[in-house]
Amino acid sequence: MASYDVIVIGSGPGGYVCAIRCAQLGLKTACVEGRETLGGTCLNVGCIPSKALLHASHMLHEAEHNFATMGLKAKAPSVDWAQMLNYKQDTVNTNTKGIEFLFKKNKIDWIKGWASIPEAGKVKVGDEVHEAKNIVIASGSDSASLPGVEVDGKTVVTSEGALELGKIPKEMVVIGAGVIGLELGSVYARLGAKVTVVEYLEAITPGMDGEVQKTFQRMLKKQGLDFVMGAAVEKTDVSRGKAKVSYKLRKDDSAHEIAADCVLVATGRRPYSEGLGLDALGIETNKQGQIAVDDQWATSVKGIYAIGDVIAGPMLAHKAEDEGMAVAEVLAGKHGHVNYEVIPGVIYTHPEVASVGKTEEVLKDEGRAYKVGKFSFMGNARAKANFSGDGFVKILADKETDRILGAHIIGPAAGDLIHEICVAMEFGAAAQDLALTCHAHPTYSEAVREAALACGDGPIHM
Ligand code: NAI
């Protein structure tokens, strides 16, 4: 039995970042992880492998569609799927090994196995019980199940199975037009699959700015994705490697079916806390199964904290990381803070989609007086040269004070561009502050400045 200041349960972005920060702050730290490698869902079967496949399939798209225009003559590349999966796995391995290196560097013990908490101050892994002054639960989330749809990991898969299909499907049905469905749907569409997305609501990517939703769906349609909107999937039937997806259109209750050789279920994720023993400990959870915490991430049991996907808030790796760092500060007797108003969200399709702060819809609901500064990438020289003129930057600012309230970008490198606006918002900046900042030419970021100018006297290149 070993004794620690902190034991973190789970080594995803929330857990491993928390462990590293705890160690940096001088706390004797261990992290429990039952997978064979560190990094949790994000590094092993989520963010990182999906980005590798998005990158590879985007390169194929460039070769097929834009090389000839640039005077690059080559035969269209063919896809070696096994090698693409190797590349994806190598990408995962370098990242998970990187966390192992960081653990060693920071003298964090990796306790291998699945943890339970028999009582406050104790963590059981296998037959061993370890002592900890404080415990941080960072056990993450799992794909939510859908009644009537049985995941078999081959024909009907969740995001995890979709990252290691035996072959590229000819016809794929994606259930749910959220982030996972659209990222992985675009991978397989680029690789040649006929992809149909079936979505319960009338708009894709729930909660996103309405104008971005429309533009995004138009672009995805242009890339070959089909959409069935306002459709509730009721069941799937699988026979000899073929699936039949049955759904009802909400407008008239009519029943329909689509056939596919692969079905991706992407209808959300649920908090994962199985086996920890929360009930016996008396740790409160809400209806969604999320662990209830106070503003310092403390659960209802003294000395036990929780962060990331297992508590409320957006299920995003970087939100979990921020909470991990903040709770480490709290445990070290310092001040931990996360600004939940400024958490960016990014969809890594091509083009990327990124947002931070409030949408126009939310501002209208709140009755806020706001102004919109919008700039199309068509007016951005760099974007035009790189076949990326479709899309825009939209900044929402307070009508009176000009303070930035939100920003929504669809276009090249949107996931990177959004951060200049995040920093501006952290400093309580006005749109004019961005407009008065010199931006290098020719860069995509000039479109951000132009959108900020559009909140005032107007952009230059429109
Ligand atoms: P989601 O909640 O984003 O989208 C699920 C969609 O499925 C919704 O549009 C919903 O209306 C639809 N749906 C639900 N039941 C349905 C039914 N019976 N028939 C048809 N449609 C139905 O969930 P998703 O995409 O699975 O992602 C899960 C979580 O993972 C999200 O919180 C997301 O933010 C996070 N994530 C983030 C990524 C990123 O930041 N790039 C990448 C991947 C996941």
Short mmCIF file of C-alpha atoms in Angstrom, two decimals, residues 26-341:
data_model
loop_
_atom_site.label_atom_id
_atom_site.label_comp_id
_atom_site.label_asym_id
_atom_site.label_seq_id
_atom_site.Cartn_x
_atom_site.Cartn_y
_atom_site.Cartn_z
CA GLY A 26 4.78 19.57 -5.12
CA LEU A 27 2.03 17.04 -4.35
CA LYS A 28 2.86 13.32 -4.28
CA THR A 29 0.65 12.08 -7.08
CA ALA A 30 -0.56 8.84 -8.65
CA CYS A 31 -2.90 8.29 -11.58
CA VAL A 32 -4.97 5.13 -12.02
CA GLU A 33 -5.59 3.94 -15.57
CA GLY A 34 -6.98 0.58 -16.66
CA ARG A 35 -6.28 0.90 -20.40
CA GLU A 36 -2.98 -0.40 -21.68
CA THR A 37 -1.91 3.12 -22.61
CA LEU A 38 -2.40 6.53 -21.05
CA GLY A 39 -4.44 9.34 -22.59
CA GLY A 40 -8.03 8.14 -22.22
CA THR A 41 -10.64 8.29 -24.96
CA CYS A 42 -9.19 11.43 -26.52
CA LEU A 43 -5.73 10.12 -27.28
CA ASN A 44 -6.58 6.44 -27.82
CA VAL A 45 -9.95 6.31 -29.55
CA GLY A 46 -11.22 9.87 -29.99
CA CYS A 47 -9.75 13.26 -30.85
CA ILE A 48 -6.29 12.14 -31.94
CA PRO A 49 -6.99 9.09 -34.17
CA SER A 50 -9.94 10.88 -35.78
CA LYS A 51 -7.69 13.84 -36.61
CA ALA A 52 -5.20 11.50 -38.27
CA LEU A 53 -7.94 10.07 -40.49
CA LEU A 54 -9.32 13.54 -41.19
CA HIS A 55 -5.85 14.69 -42.26
CA ALA A 56 -5.17 11.68 -44.48
CA SER A 57 -8.57 11.82 -46.17
CA HIS A 58 -8.25 15.57 -46.67
CA MET A 59 -4.92 15.02 -48.44
CA LEU A 60 -6.70 12.59 -50.76
CA HIS A 61 -9.39 15.17 -51.41
CA GLU A 62 -6.74 17.78 -52.26
CA ALA A 63 -4.99 15.40 -54.64
CA GLU A 64 -8.25 14.51 -56.37
CA HIS A 65 -9.72 17.99 -56.58
CA ASN A 66 -7.04 20.68 -56.44
CA PHE A 67 -3.68 19.28 -57.54
CA ALA A 68 -4.30 19.61 -61.29
CA THR A 69 -5.44 23.23 -60.91
CA MET A 70 -2.12 24.04 -59.23
CA GLY A 71 -0.18 22.37 -62.02
CA LEU A 72 0.63 19.29 -59.97
CA LYS A 73 0.21 16.38 -62.32
CA ALA A 74 -0.01 12.93 -60.78
CA LYS A 75 -2.17 9.88 -61.00
CA ALA A 76 -4.97 10.08 -58.45
CA PRO A 77 -3.71 8.28 -55.30
CA SER A 78 -5.36 5.02 -54.34
CA VAL A 79 -6.14 4.26 -50.73
CA ASP A 80 -4.16 1.63 -48.82
CA TRP A 81 -6.58 1.36 -45.89
CA ALA A 82 -4.35 -0.88 -43.79
CA GLN A 83 -1.50 1.62 -44.08
CA MET A 84 -3.82 4.53 -43.28
CA LEU A 85 -4.82 2.71 -40.09
CA ASN A 86 -1.11 2.14 -39.30
CA TYR A 87 -0.46 5.86 -39.69
CA LYS A 88 -3.40 6.58 -37.39
CA GLN A 89 -2.10 4.10 -34.80
CA ASP A 90 1.45 5.52 -34.97
CA THR A 91 -0.01 8.96 -34.32
CA VAL A 92 -1.84 7.60 -31.27
CA ASN A 93 1.24 5.76 -30.01
CA THR A 94 3.56 8.77 -30.12
CA ASN A 95 1.01 10.76 -28.13
CA THR A 96 0.25 8.11 -25.50
CA LYS A 97 3.99 7.42 -25.03
CA GLY A 98 4.45 11.16 -24.66
CA ILE A 99 2.15 11.13 -21.62
CA GLU A 100 4.07 8.20 -20.17
CA PHE A 101 7.26 10.23 -20.55
CA LEU A 102 5.64 13.24 -18.85
CA PHE A 103 4.50 11.04 -15.94
CA LYS A 104 8.07 9.77 -15.44
CA LYS A 105 9.50 13.26 -15.74
CA ASN A 106 7.10 14.54 -13.08
CA LYS A 107 7.50 11.43 -10.85
CA ILE A 108 3.83 10.48 -11.10
CA ASP A 109 3.06 6.83 -10.33
CA TRP A 110 0.88 5.14 -12.91
CA ILE A 111 -1.23 2.59 -11.01
CA LYS A 112 -2.37 0.13 -13.68
CA GLY A 113 -5.89 -1.23 -13.34
CA TRP A 114 -9.46 -0.11 -12.70
CA ALA A 115 -10.11 1.88 -9.55
CA SER A 116 -12.89 1.84 -7.01
CA ILE A 117 -13.27 4.05 -3.96
CA PRO A 118 -14.14 1.92 -0.91
CA GLU A 119 -14.20 5.02 1.32
CA ALA A 120 -12.96 8.62 1.26
CA GLY A 121 -9.16 8.64 1.35
CA LYS A 122 -8.81 5.15 -0.16
CA VAL A 123 -8.53 3.90 -3.76
CA LYS A 124 -8.67 0.18 -4.51
CA VAL A 125 -7.00 -1.18 -7.64
CA GLY A 126 -7.02 -4.97 -7.99
CA ASP A 127 -6.18 -6.31 -4.51
CA GLU A 128 -4.25 -3.24 -3.45
CA VAL A 129 -5.67 -0.35 -1.47
CA HIS A 130 -3.84 2.96 -1.75
CA GLU A 131 -4.25 5.95 0.54
CA ALA A 132 -4.78 9.49 -0.71
CA LYS A 133 -5.49 12.75 1.10
CA ASN A 134 -7.55 13.75 -1.93
CA ILE A 135 -9.07 11.83 -4.85
CA VAL A 136 -9.94 13.34 -8.23
CA ILE A 137 -12.41 11.41 -10.38
CA ALA A 138 -11.70 11.99 -14.08
CA SER A 139 -13.32 8.86 -15.47
CA GLY A 140 -14.71 10.51 -18.61
CA SER A 141 -17.59 9.39 -20.80
CA ASP A 142 -18.78 6.62 -23.05
CA SER A 143 -20.96 6.52 -26.20
CA ALA A 144 -24.64 6.72 -25.32
CA SER A 145 -26.78 3.82 -26.50
CA LEU A 146 -29.85 4.24 -28.66
CA PRO A 147 -32.90 2.02 -27.99
CA GLY A 148 -33.48 -0.43 -30.85
CA VAL A 149 -29.93 -0.06 -32.14
CA GLU A 150 -27.52 -2.79 -31.15
CA VAL A 151 -23.85 -1.96 -31.55
CA ASP A 152 -21.94 -5.04 -32.75
CA GLY A 153 -18.64 -3.25 -33.40
CA LYS A 154 -18.57 -4.36 -37.05
CA THR A 155 -21.67 -3.33 -39.00
CA VAL A 156 -23.15 -1.05 -36.36
CA VAL A 157 -20.42 0.93 -34.63
CA THR A 158 -19.86 3.85 -32.31
CA SER A 159 -17.05 6.35 -32.89
CA GLU A 160 -14.56 3.83 -31.49
CA GLY A 161 -15.44 1.12 -34.01
CA ALA A 162 -15.58 3.68 -36.82
CA LEU A 163 -11.86 4.35 -36.28
CA GLU A 164 -10.91 0.79 -37.14
CA LEU A 165 -13.36 -0.56 -39.69
CA GLY A 166 -12.20 -3.68 -41.53
CA LYS A 167 -12.75 -1.93 -44.84
CA ILE A 168 -14.06 1.34 -46.20
CA PRO A 169 -17.84 0.96 -46.46
CA LYS A 170 -19.64 1.56 -49.74
CA GLU A 171 -22.73 2.90 -48.02
CA MET A 172 -22.67 4.37 -44.56
CA VAL A 173 -25.53 5.71 -42.46
CA VAL A 174 -24.61 8.10 -39.68
CA ILE A 175 -27.19 8.49 -36.92
CA GLY A 176 -26.86 12.00 -35.46
CA ALA A 177 -25.54 15.18 -37.13
CA GLY A 178 -23.41 16.19 -34.14
CA VAL A 179 -19.65 16.66 -34.02
CA ILE A 180 -18.74 12.96 -34.12
CA GLY A 181 -21.16 12.09 -36.92
CA LEU A 182 -20.00 14.91 -39.17
CA GLU A 183 -16.26 14.50 -38.55
CA LEU A 184 -16.27 10.75 -39.17
CA GLY A 185 -18.97 11.01 -41.84
CA SER A 186 -16.73 13.37 -43.82
CA VAL A 187 -13.75 11.03 -43.45
CA TYR A 188 -15.64 8.15 -45.10
CA ALA A 189 -17.31 10.38 -47.70
CA ARG A 190 -13.83 11.55 -48.81
CA LEU A 191 -12.67 7.94 -48.91
CA GLY A 192 -15.47 7.10 -51.32
CA ALA A 193 -18.42 5.96 -49.18
CA LYS A 194 -21.94 7.16 -49.91
CA VAL A 195 -22.75 8.78 -46.57
CA THR A 196 -26.28 9.57 -45.38
CA VAL A 197 -26.71 11.43 -42.11
CA VAL A 198 -30.04 10.91 -40.32
CA GLU A 199 -30.77 13.64 -37.77
CA TYR A 200 -33.65 14.03 -35.33
CA LEU A 201 -33.65 17.85 -35.37
CA GLU A 202 -34.15 20.21 -38.33
CA ALA A 203 -30.63 21.64 -38.10
CA ILE A 204 -27.19 20.02 -37.82
CA THR A 205 -24.81 20.53 -34.87
CA PRO A 206 -27.27 21.49 -32.13
CA GLY A 207 -26.50 24.69 -30.24
CA MET A 208 -24.33 26.18 -32.95
CA ASP A 209 -24.96 29.62 -34.50
CA GLY A 210 -27.86 29.25 -36.98
CA GLU A 211 -26.08 30.93 -39.89
CA VAL A 212 -23.07 28.67 -39.43
CA GLN A 213 -25.34 25.60 -39.26
CA LYS A 214 -26.87 26.45 -42.65
CA THR A 215 -23.55 27.26 -44.35
CA PHE A 216 -21.94 24.15 -42.88
CA GLN A 217 -24.72 21.86 -44.08
CA ARG A 218 -24.56 23.39 -47.57
CA MET A 219 -20.80 22.77 -47.72
CA LEU A 220 -21.12 19.19 -46.50
CA LYS A 221 -23.82 18.51 -49.11
CA LYS A 222 -21.44 19.84 -51.75
CA GLN A 223 -18.88 17.34 -50.49
CA GLY A 224 -21.37 14.54 -51.16
CA LEU A 225 -22.99 13.94 -47.75
CA ASP A 226 -26.75 13.39 -47.85
CA PHE A 227 -29.00 14.49 -45.01
CA VAL A 228 -32.35 13.22 -43.78
CA MET A 229 -33.50 15.85 -41.29
CA GLY A 230 -36.28 15.69 -38.70
CA ALA A 231 -35.99 11.91 -38.60
CA ALA A 232 -36.02 9.73 -35.49
CA VAL A 233 -34.12 6.48 -35.93
CA GLU A 234 -36.14 3.71 -34.32
CA LYS A 235 -34.08 0.57 -34.95
CA THR A 236 -31.46 -1.17 -36.99
CA ASP A 237 -31.58 -4.74 -38.27
CA VAL A 238 -28.41 -6.50 -39.31
CA SER A 239 -28.26 -9.52 -41.51
CA ARG A 240 -25.11 -10.94 -43.14
CA GLY A 241 -23.10 -7.78 -42.75
CA LYS A 242 -25.84 -5.52 -44.14
CA ALA A 243 -27.84 -3.13 -42.00
CA LYS A 244 -31.30 -1.72 -42.43
CA VAL A 245 -31.94 1.55 -40.60
CA SER A 246 -35.60 2.31 -39.84
CA TYR A 247 -36.65 5.85 -39.05
CA LYS A 248 -39.80 7.96 -38.84
CA LEU A 249 -40.08 11.48 -40.22
CA ARG A 250 -41.32 13.69 -37.43
CA LYS A 251 -43.40 15.96 -39.68
CA ASP A 252 -45.84 13.24 -40.82
CA ASP A 253 -44.87 10.16 -38.82
CA SER A 254 -44.14 8.29 -42.06
CA ALA A 255 -41.88 5.24 -41.77
CA HIS A 256 -38.77 4.82 -43.96
CA GLU A 257 -35.72 2.57 -44.29
CA ILE A 258 -32.20 2.92 -45.62
CA ALA A 259 -29.75 0.11 -46.28
CA ALA A 260 -26.06 0.41 -45.47
CA ASP A 261 -23.02 -1.76 -44.98
CA CYS A 262 -22.00 0.32 -41.98
CA VAL A 263 -23.99 2.35 -39.45
CA LEU A 264 -22.31 4.85 -37.15
CA VAL A 265 -24.27 5.68 -34.01
CA ALA A 266 -23.29 9.20 -32.96
CA THR A 267 -26.15 10.35 -30.78
CA GLY A 268 -24.18 11.71 -27.86
CA ARG A 269 -22.07 10.50 -24.96
CA ARG A 270 -22.87 9.78 -21.32
CA PRO A 271 -20.76 10.20 -18.19
CA TYR A 272 -18.79 7.08 -17.27
CA SER A 273 -18.41 6.20 -13.60
CA GLU A 274 -19.11 2.46 -13.50
CA GLY A 275 -17.41 0.46 -10.81
CA LEU A 276 -16.23 3.44 -8.77
CA GLY A 277 -18.75 2.80 -6.02
CA LEU A 278 -20.37 6.24 -6.07
CA ASP A 279 -23.69 5.07 -4.60
CA ALA A 280 -22.12 3.33 -1.61
CA LEU A 281 -20.02 6.44 -0.96
CA GLY A 282 -23.09 8.67 -1.15
CA ILE A 283 -21.67 10.81 -3.97
CA GLU A 284 -24.53 12.73 -5.56
CA THR A 285 -25.21 12.44 -9.29
CA ASN A 286 -27.89 14.18 -11.36
CA LYS A 287 -30.46 12.71 -13.77
CA GLN A 288 -27.90 12.51 -16.57
CA GLY A 289 -25.56 10.53 -14.31
CA GLN A 290 -23.15 13.46 -13.98
CA ILE A 291 -21.38 13.82 -10.64
CA ALA A 292 -22.56 16.94 -8.79
CA VAL A 293 -19.71 19.29 -7.82
CA ASP A 294 -19.43 22.77 -6.31
CA ASP A 295 -17.51 25.67 -7.86
CA GLN A 296 -14.24 24.13 -6.63
CA TRP A 297 -15.04 20.71 -8.22
CA ALA A 298 -15.68 19.15 -4.77
CA THR A 299 -18.27 16.35 -4.69
CA SER A 300 -20.68 15.84 -1.81
CA VAL A 301 -18.02 13.68 -0.05
CA LYS A 302 -15.10 15.51 1.55
CA GLY A 303 -11.75 14.90 -0.14
CA ILE A 304 -13.28 13.62 -3.39
CA TYR A 305 -13.35 15.86 -6.46
CA ALA A 306 -14.57 15.33 -10.04
CA ILE A 307 -13.71 16.94 -13.39
CA GLY A 308 -14.24 16.56 -17.15
CA ASP A 309 -16.94 14.59 -18.98
CA VAL A 310 -18.16 12.94 -15.77
CA ILE A 311 -19.47 16.30 -14.48
CA ALA A 312 -21.78 18.83 -16.19
CA GLY A 313 -20.69 21.10 -19.06
CA PRO A 314 -19.46 20.58 -22.62
CA MET A 315 -17.78 17.20 -23.19
CA LEU A 316 -14.57 18.69 -24.52
CA ALA A 317 -10.99 17.63 -23.83
CA HIS A 318 -9.82 21.19 -23.27
CA LYS A 319 -12.61 21.94 -20.79
CA ALA A 320 -11.50 18.85 -18.84
CA GLU A 321 -7.85 19.98 -19.01
CA ASP A 322 -8.71 23.39 -17.63
CA GLU A 323 -10.67 21.83 -14.78
CA GLY A 324 -7.75 19.44 -14.14
CA MET A 325 -5.31 22.31 -13.76
CA ALA A 326 -7.73 24.33 -11.66
CA VAL A 327 -8.51 21.52 -9.21
CA ALA A 328 -4.77 20.85 -8.81
CA GLU A 329 -4.33 24.48 -7.78
CA VAL A 330 -7.17 24.11 -5.27
CA LEU A 331 -5.60 20.94 -3.79
CA ALA A 332 -2.27 22.77 -3.47
CA GLY A 333 -4.01 25.48 -1.45
CA LYS A 334 -4.04 28.00 -4.30
CA HIS A 335 -6.84 29.52 -6.32
CA GLY A 336 -8.34 27.48 -9.19
CA HIS A 337 -10.51 29.10 -11.82
CA VAL A 338 -12.13 28.14 -15.14
CA ASN A 339 -13.90 30.76 -17.24
CA TYR A 340 -16.80 28.74 -18.63
CA GLU A 341 -17.89 31.75 -20.73
#
